[in-house]
Coordinates of C-alpha atoms and ligand atoms in Angstrom, one line a residue:
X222 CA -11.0 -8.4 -15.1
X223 CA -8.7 -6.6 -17.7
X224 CA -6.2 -3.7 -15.5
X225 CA -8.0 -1.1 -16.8
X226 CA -11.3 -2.0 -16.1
X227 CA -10.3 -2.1 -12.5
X228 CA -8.7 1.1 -12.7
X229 CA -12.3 2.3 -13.7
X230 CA -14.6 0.6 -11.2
X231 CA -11.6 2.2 -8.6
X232 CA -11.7 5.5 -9.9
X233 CA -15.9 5.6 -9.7
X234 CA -15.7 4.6 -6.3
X235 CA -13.2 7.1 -5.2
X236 CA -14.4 9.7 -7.7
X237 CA -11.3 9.8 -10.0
X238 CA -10.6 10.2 -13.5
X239 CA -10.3 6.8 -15.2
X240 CA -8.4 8.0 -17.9
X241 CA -5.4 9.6 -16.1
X242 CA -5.2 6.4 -13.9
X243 CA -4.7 4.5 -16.9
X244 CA -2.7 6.7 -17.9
X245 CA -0.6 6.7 -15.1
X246 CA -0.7 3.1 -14.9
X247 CA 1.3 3.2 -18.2
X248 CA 4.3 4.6 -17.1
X249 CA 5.1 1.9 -14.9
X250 CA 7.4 -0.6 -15.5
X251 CA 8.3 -1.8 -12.4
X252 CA 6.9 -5.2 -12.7
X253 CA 5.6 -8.2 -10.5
X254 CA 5.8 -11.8 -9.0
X255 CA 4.4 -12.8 -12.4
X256 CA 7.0 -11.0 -14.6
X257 CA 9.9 -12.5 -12.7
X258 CA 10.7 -9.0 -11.7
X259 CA 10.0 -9.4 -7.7
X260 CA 9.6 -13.1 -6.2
X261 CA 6.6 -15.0 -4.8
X262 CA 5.2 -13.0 -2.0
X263 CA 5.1 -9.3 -4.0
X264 CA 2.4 -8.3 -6.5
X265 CA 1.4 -9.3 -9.8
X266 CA 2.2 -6.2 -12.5
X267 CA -1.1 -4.7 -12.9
X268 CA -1.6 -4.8 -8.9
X269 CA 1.5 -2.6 -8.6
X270 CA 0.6 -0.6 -11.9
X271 CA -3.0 0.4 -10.2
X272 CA -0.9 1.2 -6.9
X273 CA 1.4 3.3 -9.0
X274 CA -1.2 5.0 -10.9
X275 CA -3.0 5.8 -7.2
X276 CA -0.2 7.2 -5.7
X277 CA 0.7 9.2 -9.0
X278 CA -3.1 10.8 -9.0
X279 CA -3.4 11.2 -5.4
X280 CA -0.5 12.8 -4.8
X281 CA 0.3 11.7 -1.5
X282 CA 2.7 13.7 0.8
X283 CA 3.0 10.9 3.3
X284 CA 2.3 6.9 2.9
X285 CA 2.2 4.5 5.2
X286 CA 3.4 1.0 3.9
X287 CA 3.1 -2.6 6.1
X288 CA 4.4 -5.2 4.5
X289 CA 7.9 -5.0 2.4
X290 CA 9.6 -8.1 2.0
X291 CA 12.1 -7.8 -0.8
X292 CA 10.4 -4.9 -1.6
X293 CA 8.3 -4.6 -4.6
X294 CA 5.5 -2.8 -3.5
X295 CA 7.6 -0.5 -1.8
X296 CA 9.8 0.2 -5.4
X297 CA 5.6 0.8 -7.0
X298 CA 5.4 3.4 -4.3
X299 CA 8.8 5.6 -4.2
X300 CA 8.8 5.5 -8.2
X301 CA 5.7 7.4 -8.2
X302 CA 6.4 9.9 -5.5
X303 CA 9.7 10.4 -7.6
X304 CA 7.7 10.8 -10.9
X305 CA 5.6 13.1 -8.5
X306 CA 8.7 14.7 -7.3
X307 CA 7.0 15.0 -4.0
X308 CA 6.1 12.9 -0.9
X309 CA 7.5 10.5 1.2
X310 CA 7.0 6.7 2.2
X311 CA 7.3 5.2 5.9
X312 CA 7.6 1.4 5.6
X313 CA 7.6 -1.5 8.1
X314 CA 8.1 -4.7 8.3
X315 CA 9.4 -7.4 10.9
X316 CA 12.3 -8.5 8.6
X317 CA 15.6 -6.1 9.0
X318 CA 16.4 -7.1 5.7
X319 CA 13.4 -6.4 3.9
X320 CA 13.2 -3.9 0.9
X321 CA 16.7 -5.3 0.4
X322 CA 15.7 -5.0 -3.6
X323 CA 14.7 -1.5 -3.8
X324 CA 16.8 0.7 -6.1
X325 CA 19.4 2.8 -3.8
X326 CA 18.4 5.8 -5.9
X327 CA 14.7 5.5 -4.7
X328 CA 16.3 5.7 -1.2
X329 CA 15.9 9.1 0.0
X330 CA 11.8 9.3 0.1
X331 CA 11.7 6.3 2.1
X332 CA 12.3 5.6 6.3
X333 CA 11.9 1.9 7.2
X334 CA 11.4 0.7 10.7
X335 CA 11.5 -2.6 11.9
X336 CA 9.1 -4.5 14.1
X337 CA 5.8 -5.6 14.4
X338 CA 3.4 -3.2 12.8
X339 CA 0.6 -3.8 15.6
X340 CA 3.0 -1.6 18.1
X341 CA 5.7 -0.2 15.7
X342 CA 5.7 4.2 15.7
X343 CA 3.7 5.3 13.1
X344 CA 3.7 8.7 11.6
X345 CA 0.3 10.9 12.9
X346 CA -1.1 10.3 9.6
X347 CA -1.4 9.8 6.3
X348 CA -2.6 10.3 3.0
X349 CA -2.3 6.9 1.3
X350 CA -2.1 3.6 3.4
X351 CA -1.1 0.5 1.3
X352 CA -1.1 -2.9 3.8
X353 CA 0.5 -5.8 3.1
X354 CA 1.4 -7.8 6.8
X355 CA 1.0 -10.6 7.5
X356 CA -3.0 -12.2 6.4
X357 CA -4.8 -13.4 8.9
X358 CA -8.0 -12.1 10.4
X359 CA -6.8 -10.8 14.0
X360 CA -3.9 -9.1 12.6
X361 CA -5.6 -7.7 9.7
X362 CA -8.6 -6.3 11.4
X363 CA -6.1 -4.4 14.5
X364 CA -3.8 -3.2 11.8
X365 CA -6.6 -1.5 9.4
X366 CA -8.0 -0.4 12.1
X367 CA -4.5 1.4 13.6
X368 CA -4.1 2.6 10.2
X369 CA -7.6 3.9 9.9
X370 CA -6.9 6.5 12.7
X371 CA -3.3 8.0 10.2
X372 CA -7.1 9.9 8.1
X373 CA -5.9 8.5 5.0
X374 CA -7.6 9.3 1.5
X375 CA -7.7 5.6 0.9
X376 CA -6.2 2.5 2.0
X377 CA -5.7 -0.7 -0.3
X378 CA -4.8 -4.2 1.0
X379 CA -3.3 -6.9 -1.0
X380 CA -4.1 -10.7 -1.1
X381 CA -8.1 -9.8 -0.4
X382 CA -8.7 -12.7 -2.6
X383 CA -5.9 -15.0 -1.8
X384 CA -7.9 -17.4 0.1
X385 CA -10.3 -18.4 -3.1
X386 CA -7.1 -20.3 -4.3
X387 CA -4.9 -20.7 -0.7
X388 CA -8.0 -21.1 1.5
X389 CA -8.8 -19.7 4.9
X390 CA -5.3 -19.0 6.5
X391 CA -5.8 -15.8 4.4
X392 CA -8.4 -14.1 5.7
X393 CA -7.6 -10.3 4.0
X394 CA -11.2 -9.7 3.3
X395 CA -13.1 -10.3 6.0
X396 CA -10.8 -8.5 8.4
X397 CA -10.9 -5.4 6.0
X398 CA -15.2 -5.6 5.7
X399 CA -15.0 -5.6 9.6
X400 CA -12.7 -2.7 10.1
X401 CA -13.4 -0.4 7.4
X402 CA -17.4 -1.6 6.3
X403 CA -17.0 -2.2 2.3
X404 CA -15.6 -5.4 0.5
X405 CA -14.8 -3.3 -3.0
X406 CA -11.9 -5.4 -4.5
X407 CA -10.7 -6.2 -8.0
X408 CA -8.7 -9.3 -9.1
X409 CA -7.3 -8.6 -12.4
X410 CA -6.4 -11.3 -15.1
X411 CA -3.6 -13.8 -14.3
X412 CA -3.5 -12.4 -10.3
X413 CA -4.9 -14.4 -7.3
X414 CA -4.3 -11.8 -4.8
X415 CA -6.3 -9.2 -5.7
X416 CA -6.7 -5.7 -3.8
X417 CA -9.2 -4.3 -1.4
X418 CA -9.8 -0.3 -1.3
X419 CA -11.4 1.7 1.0
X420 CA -12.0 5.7 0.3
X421 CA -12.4 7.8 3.2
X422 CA -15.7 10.0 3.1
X423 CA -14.2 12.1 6.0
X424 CA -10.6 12.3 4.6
X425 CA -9.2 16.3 4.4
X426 CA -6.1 17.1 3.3
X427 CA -5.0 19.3 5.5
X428 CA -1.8 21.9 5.7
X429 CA 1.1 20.2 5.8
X430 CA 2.4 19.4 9.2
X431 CA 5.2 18.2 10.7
X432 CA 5.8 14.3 10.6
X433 CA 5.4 13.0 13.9
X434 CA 9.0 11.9 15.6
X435 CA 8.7 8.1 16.6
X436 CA 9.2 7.0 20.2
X437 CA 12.2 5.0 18.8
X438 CA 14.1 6.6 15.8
X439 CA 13.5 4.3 12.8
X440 CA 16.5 3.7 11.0
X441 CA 17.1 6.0 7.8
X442 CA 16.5 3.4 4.4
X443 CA 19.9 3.2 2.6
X444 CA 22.0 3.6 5.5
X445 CA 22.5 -0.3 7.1
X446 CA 24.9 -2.0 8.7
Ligands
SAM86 C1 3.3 -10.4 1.4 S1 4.8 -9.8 2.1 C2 4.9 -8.2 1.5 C3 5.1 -8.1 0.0 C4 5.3 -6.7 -0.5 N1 4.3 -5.8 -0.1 C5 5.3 -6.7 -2.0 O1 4.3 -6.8 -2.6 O2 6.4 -6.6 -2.6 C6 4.4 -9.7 3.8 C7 5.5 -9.0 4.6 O3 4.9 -8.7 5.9 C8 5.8 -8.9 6.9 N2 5.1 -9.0 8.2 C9 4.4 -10.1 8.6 N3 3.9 -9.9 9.8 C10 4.2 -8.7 10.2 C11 4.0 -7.8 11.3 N4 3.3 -8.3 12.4 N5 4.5 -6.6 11.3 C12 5.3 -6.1 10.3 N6 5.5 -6.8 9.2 C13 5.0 -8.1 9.1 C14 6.6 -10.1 6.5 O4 7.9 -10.0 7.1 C15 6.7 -9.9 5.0 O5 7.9 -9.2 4.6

């Protein structure tokens, strides 16, 4: 399917305006694995577009992130908080050196923490979840199911549709159907990742609070070494 018609089935699902998703969707220019812009294991364009245009709509004050490696997805995510000009982005990954590609003047929006995301702190909650760990069925289903307890709005997985074309060692969407009870995804033209979204009926967005301090302090994005 064509970006935009996934932007629509999306946005009747979680009871959005199509239009402005597109919309939004159209401002980004961050690119994908298939532009060259970000290598193998990121998104395609439109994947990260429809992230972007989420983020930009939903307007987020807190996102939890698994999954960075160079960091594409994470560069989707702090461009639209910055276009948002509000809202912050708590990443982790396994690699220290992941997100090494995101744009130093995205920096101040995001913390990163290292570790395994099965026991790594994680902020109290969240508005917007976007997962992106490692793909198969054990891990999937214990992470989604962690991240299902942060109250998010909605939470999107990537490669939900990897194993069609890589086989079983991904196993995305079955993990997500057990943990969060839908299988809604949409592959769009030239991907064969695809994403998986879940909106959360019992989701309220409630007064700010104060973000949770971690057990251990994650290190501040920006500053290394
Ligand atoms: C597919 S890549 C993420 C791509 C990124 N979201 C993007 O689109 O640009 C998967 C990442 O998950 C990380 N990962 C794998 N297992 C993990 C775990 N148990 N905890 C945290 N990160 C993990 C890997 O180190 C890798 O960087």
């Amino acid at each position: 399917m064509n970006r935009d018609d996934a932007l629509r089935q999306i946005a009747a699902d979680g009871k959005l305006d199509a239009a402005a998703l597109i919309a939004y969707a159209n401002e980004n220019h961050v690119g994908g694995r298939d532009t060259g812009a970000w290598p193998g294991m990121s998104v395609f364009a439109a994947e990260g577009e429809m992230i972007y245009a989420l983020v930009r709509a939903l307007k987020p004050r807190q996102v939890v992130e698994i999954g960075v490696a160079s960091g594409g997805t994470t560069t989707h995510i702090l461009t639209a908080l910055e276009a948002n000009g509000s809202g912050t982005l708590y990443s982790v990954d396994l690699d220290p050196q992941a997100g090494v590609s995101v744009p130093a003047a995205l920096r101040q929006r995001w913390t990163f923490v290292t570790g395994d995301a099965l026991a790594a702190p994680l902020p109290e909650w969240a508005d917007f979840v976007f997962e992106d760990g490692e793909h198969g069925f054990d891990f999937t289903k214990r992470m989604l199911l962690r991240l299902k307890t942060l109250n998010p709005q909605v939470i999107l997985s990537h490669d939900a549709l990897t194993h069609l074309t890589y086989g079983e060692a991904f196993q995305v969407l079955p993990a997500f159907k057990e943990a969060l009870g839908t299988d809604r995804t949409v592959l769009t033209d030239g991907s064969i990742a695809g994403l998986a979204y879940w909106f959360n009926a019992d989701y309220q967005r409630e007064p700010v609070v104060p973000v949770a301090s971690p057990a251990r302090a994650p290190r501040k994005a920006g500053k290394r070494g």
